[in-house]
């Protein structure tokens, strides 16, 4: 069972839920705004994901832009970035999928098919 951290009004999250349902993937939903990921959770997920930390930021979000993070992140340590992410769920890229062996940020049908269904996107 995976956990999907999401924001109900997010169209990408809505698309992701349709895909999960259509593919019979069991999941538990967690509202990212109300239940913001903690520093410890983010640190664990980041390390497990193998992704660059920038992939965890919602770069198209209003808060990201208001805070001018595009430039500021370059000067921040990983720890500072993780602490910042843990302050507001709206800074976190969504949907954020967390499974036993998988951490995915955003919705990519190709990546989700490979990671969650164990299928190569070609077959």
Short mmCIF file of C-alpha atoms in Angstrom, two decimals:
data_model
loop_
_atom_site.label_atom_id
_atom_site.label_comp_id
_atom_site.label_asym_id
_atom_site.label_seq_id
_atom_site.Cartn_x
_atom_site.Cartn_y
_atom_site.Cartn_z
CA UNK A 1 0.00 0.00 0.00
CA UNK A 2 1.31 3.43 -0.95
CA UNK A 3 0.57 6.79 0.61
CA UNK A 4 -0.26 9.65 -1.72
CA UNK A 5 0.30 13.12 -0.31
CA UNK A 6 -1.91 15.45 -2.29
CA UNK A 7 -3.93 18.64 -2.47
CA UNK A 8 -7.56 18.05 -3.49
CA UNK A 9 -7.80 21.14 -5.71
CA UNK A 10 -4.65 20.20 -7.65
CA UNK A 11 -5.56 19.01 -11.16
CA UNK A 12 -2.38 16.90 -11.36
CA UNK A 13 -3.41 15.12 -8.15
CA UNK A 14 -6.88 14.50 -9.57
CA UNK A 15 -5.31 12.99 -12.71
CA UNK A 16 -3.06 10.83 -10.54
CA UNK A 17 -6.01 9.45 -8.54
CA UNK A 18 -7.84 8.58 -11.76
CA UNK A 19 -4.75 6.72 -12.94
CA UNK A 20 -4.36 4.87 -9.62
CA UNK A 21 -8.02 3.83 -9.63
CA UNK A 22 -7.91 2.78 -13.29
CA UNK A 23 -4.85 0.63 -12.62
CA UNK A 24 -6.17 -0.91 -9.40
CA UNK A 25 -3.41 0.49 -7.21
CA UNK A 26 -4.33 0.57 -3.51
CA UNK A 27 -3.44 3.78 -1.77
CA UNK A 28 -3.98 5.84 1.31
CA UNK A 29 -4.60 9.54 0.81
CA UNK A 30 -2.96 12.21 2.97
CA UNK A 31 -3.82 15.90 2.64
CA UNK A 32 -0.48 17.66 2.21
CA UNK A 33 -1.73 21.05 3.41
CA UNK A 34 -3.35 19.75 6.60
CA UNK A 35 -0.76 17.06 7.33
CA UNK A 36 2.48 18.62 6.18
CA UNK A 37 5.39 16.17 5.93
CA UNK A 38 7.82 16.48 8.83
CA UNK A 39 11.53 17.17 8.46
CA UNK A 40 12.27 13.54 9.40
CA UNK A 41 9.80 12.17 6.84
CA UNK A 42 11.15 14.40 4.08
CA UNK A 43 14.76 13.50 4.90
CA UNK A 44 13.95 9.76 4.78
CA UNK A 45 11.94 10.04 1.56
CA UNK A 46 14.59 12.20 -0.11
CA UNK A 47 17.34 9.71 0.75
CA UNK A 48 15.20 6.75 -0.40
CA UNK A 49 14.15 8.43 -3.67
CA UNK A 50 17.58 9.00 -5.20
CA UNK A 51 16.13 12.22 -6.68
CA UNK A 52 17.71 15.66 -6.49
CA UNK A 53 16.21 17.64 -3.60
CA UNK A 54 14.91 20.26 -6.05
CA UNK A 55 12.43 17.63 -7.31
CA UNK A 56 10.65 17.83 -3.93
CA UNK A 57 9.82 21.52 -4.38
CA UNK A 58 6.60 22.70 -6.00
CA UNK A 59 8.42 25.08 -8.34
CA UNK A 60 5.22 26.25 -10.00
CA UNK A 61 3.52 27.10 -6.70
CA UNK A 62 2.71 30.64 -5.63
CA UNK A 63 4.53 30.29 -2.31
CA UNK A 64 7.72 29.08 -4.05
CA UNK A 65 7.60 32.16 -6.28
CA UNK A 66 6.66 34.58 -3.47
CA UNK A 67 9.64 33.42 -1.42
CA UNK A 68 11.99 33.75 -4.41
CA UNK A 69 13.24 30.22 -3.89
CA UNK A 70 14.57 29.74 -7.41
CA UNK A 71 17.68 31.69 -6.46
CA UNK A 72 17.68 31.12 -2.70
CA UNK A 73 17.79 27.31 -2.92
CA UNK A 74 21.20 27.45 -4.60
CA UNK A 75 22.68 28.99 -1.44
CA UNK A 76 20.89 26.72 1.05
CA UNK A 77 22.22 23.47 2.48
CA UNK A 78 20.20 20.25 2.10
CA UNK A 79 19.24 20.47 5.76
CA UNK A 80 17.98 24.06 5.35
CA UNK A 81 15.98 23.05 2.27
CA UNK A 82 14.40 20.08 4.07
CA UNK A 83 13.52 22.26 7.06
CA UNK A 84 11.93 24.82 4.73
CA UNK A 85 9.92 22.10 2.96
CA UNK A 86 8.61 20.89 6.31
CA UNK A 87 7.19 24.32 7.14
CA UNK A 88 4.41 24.31 4.52
CA UNK A 89 2.88 21.49 2.48
CA UNK A 90 2.24 23.90 -0.39
CA UNK A 91 6.01 24.03 -0.99
CA UNK A 92 6.11 20.28 -1.61
CA UNK A 93 5.73 18.88 -5.14
CA UNK A 94 2.58 16.85 -5.44
CA UNK A 95 1.37 14.31 -5.66
CA UNK A 96 4.10 12.78 -3.52
CA UNK A 97 3.91 9.00 -3.51
CA UNK A 98 5.57 7.06 -0.73
CA UNK A 99 5.78 3.29 -0.76
CA UNK A 100 7.98 0.68 0.84
CA UNK A 101 10.57 0.90 -1.94
CA UNK A 102 9.32 3.88 -3.95
CA UNK A 103 9.19 7.65 -3.65
CA UNK A 104 7.77 9.59 -6.59
CA UNK A 105 7.26 13.34 -6.93
CA UNK A 106 4.71 14.73 -9.35
CA UNK A 107 2.70 12.63 -11.78
CA UNK A 108 4.39 10.92 -14.70
CA UNK A 109 2.43 8.08 -16.24
CA UNK A 110 5.66 6.48 -17.50
CA UNK A 111 7.44 6.61 -14.13
CA UNK A 112 4.33 5.52 -12.23
CA UNK A 113 3.76 2.58 -14.59
CA UNK A 114 7.35 1.43 -14.11
CA UNK A 115 7.53 2.02 -10.36
CA UNK A 116 4.04 1.14 -9.18
CA UNK A 117 3.00 -1.51 -11.68
CA UNK A 118 6.46 -2.94 -12.32
CA UNK A 119 5.96 -2.68 -16.08
CA UNK A 120 8.14 -1.26 -18.75
CA UNK A 121 6.15 1.51 -20.43
CA UNK A 122 6.58 -0.30 -23.77
CA UNK A 123 4.81 -3.44 -22.71
#
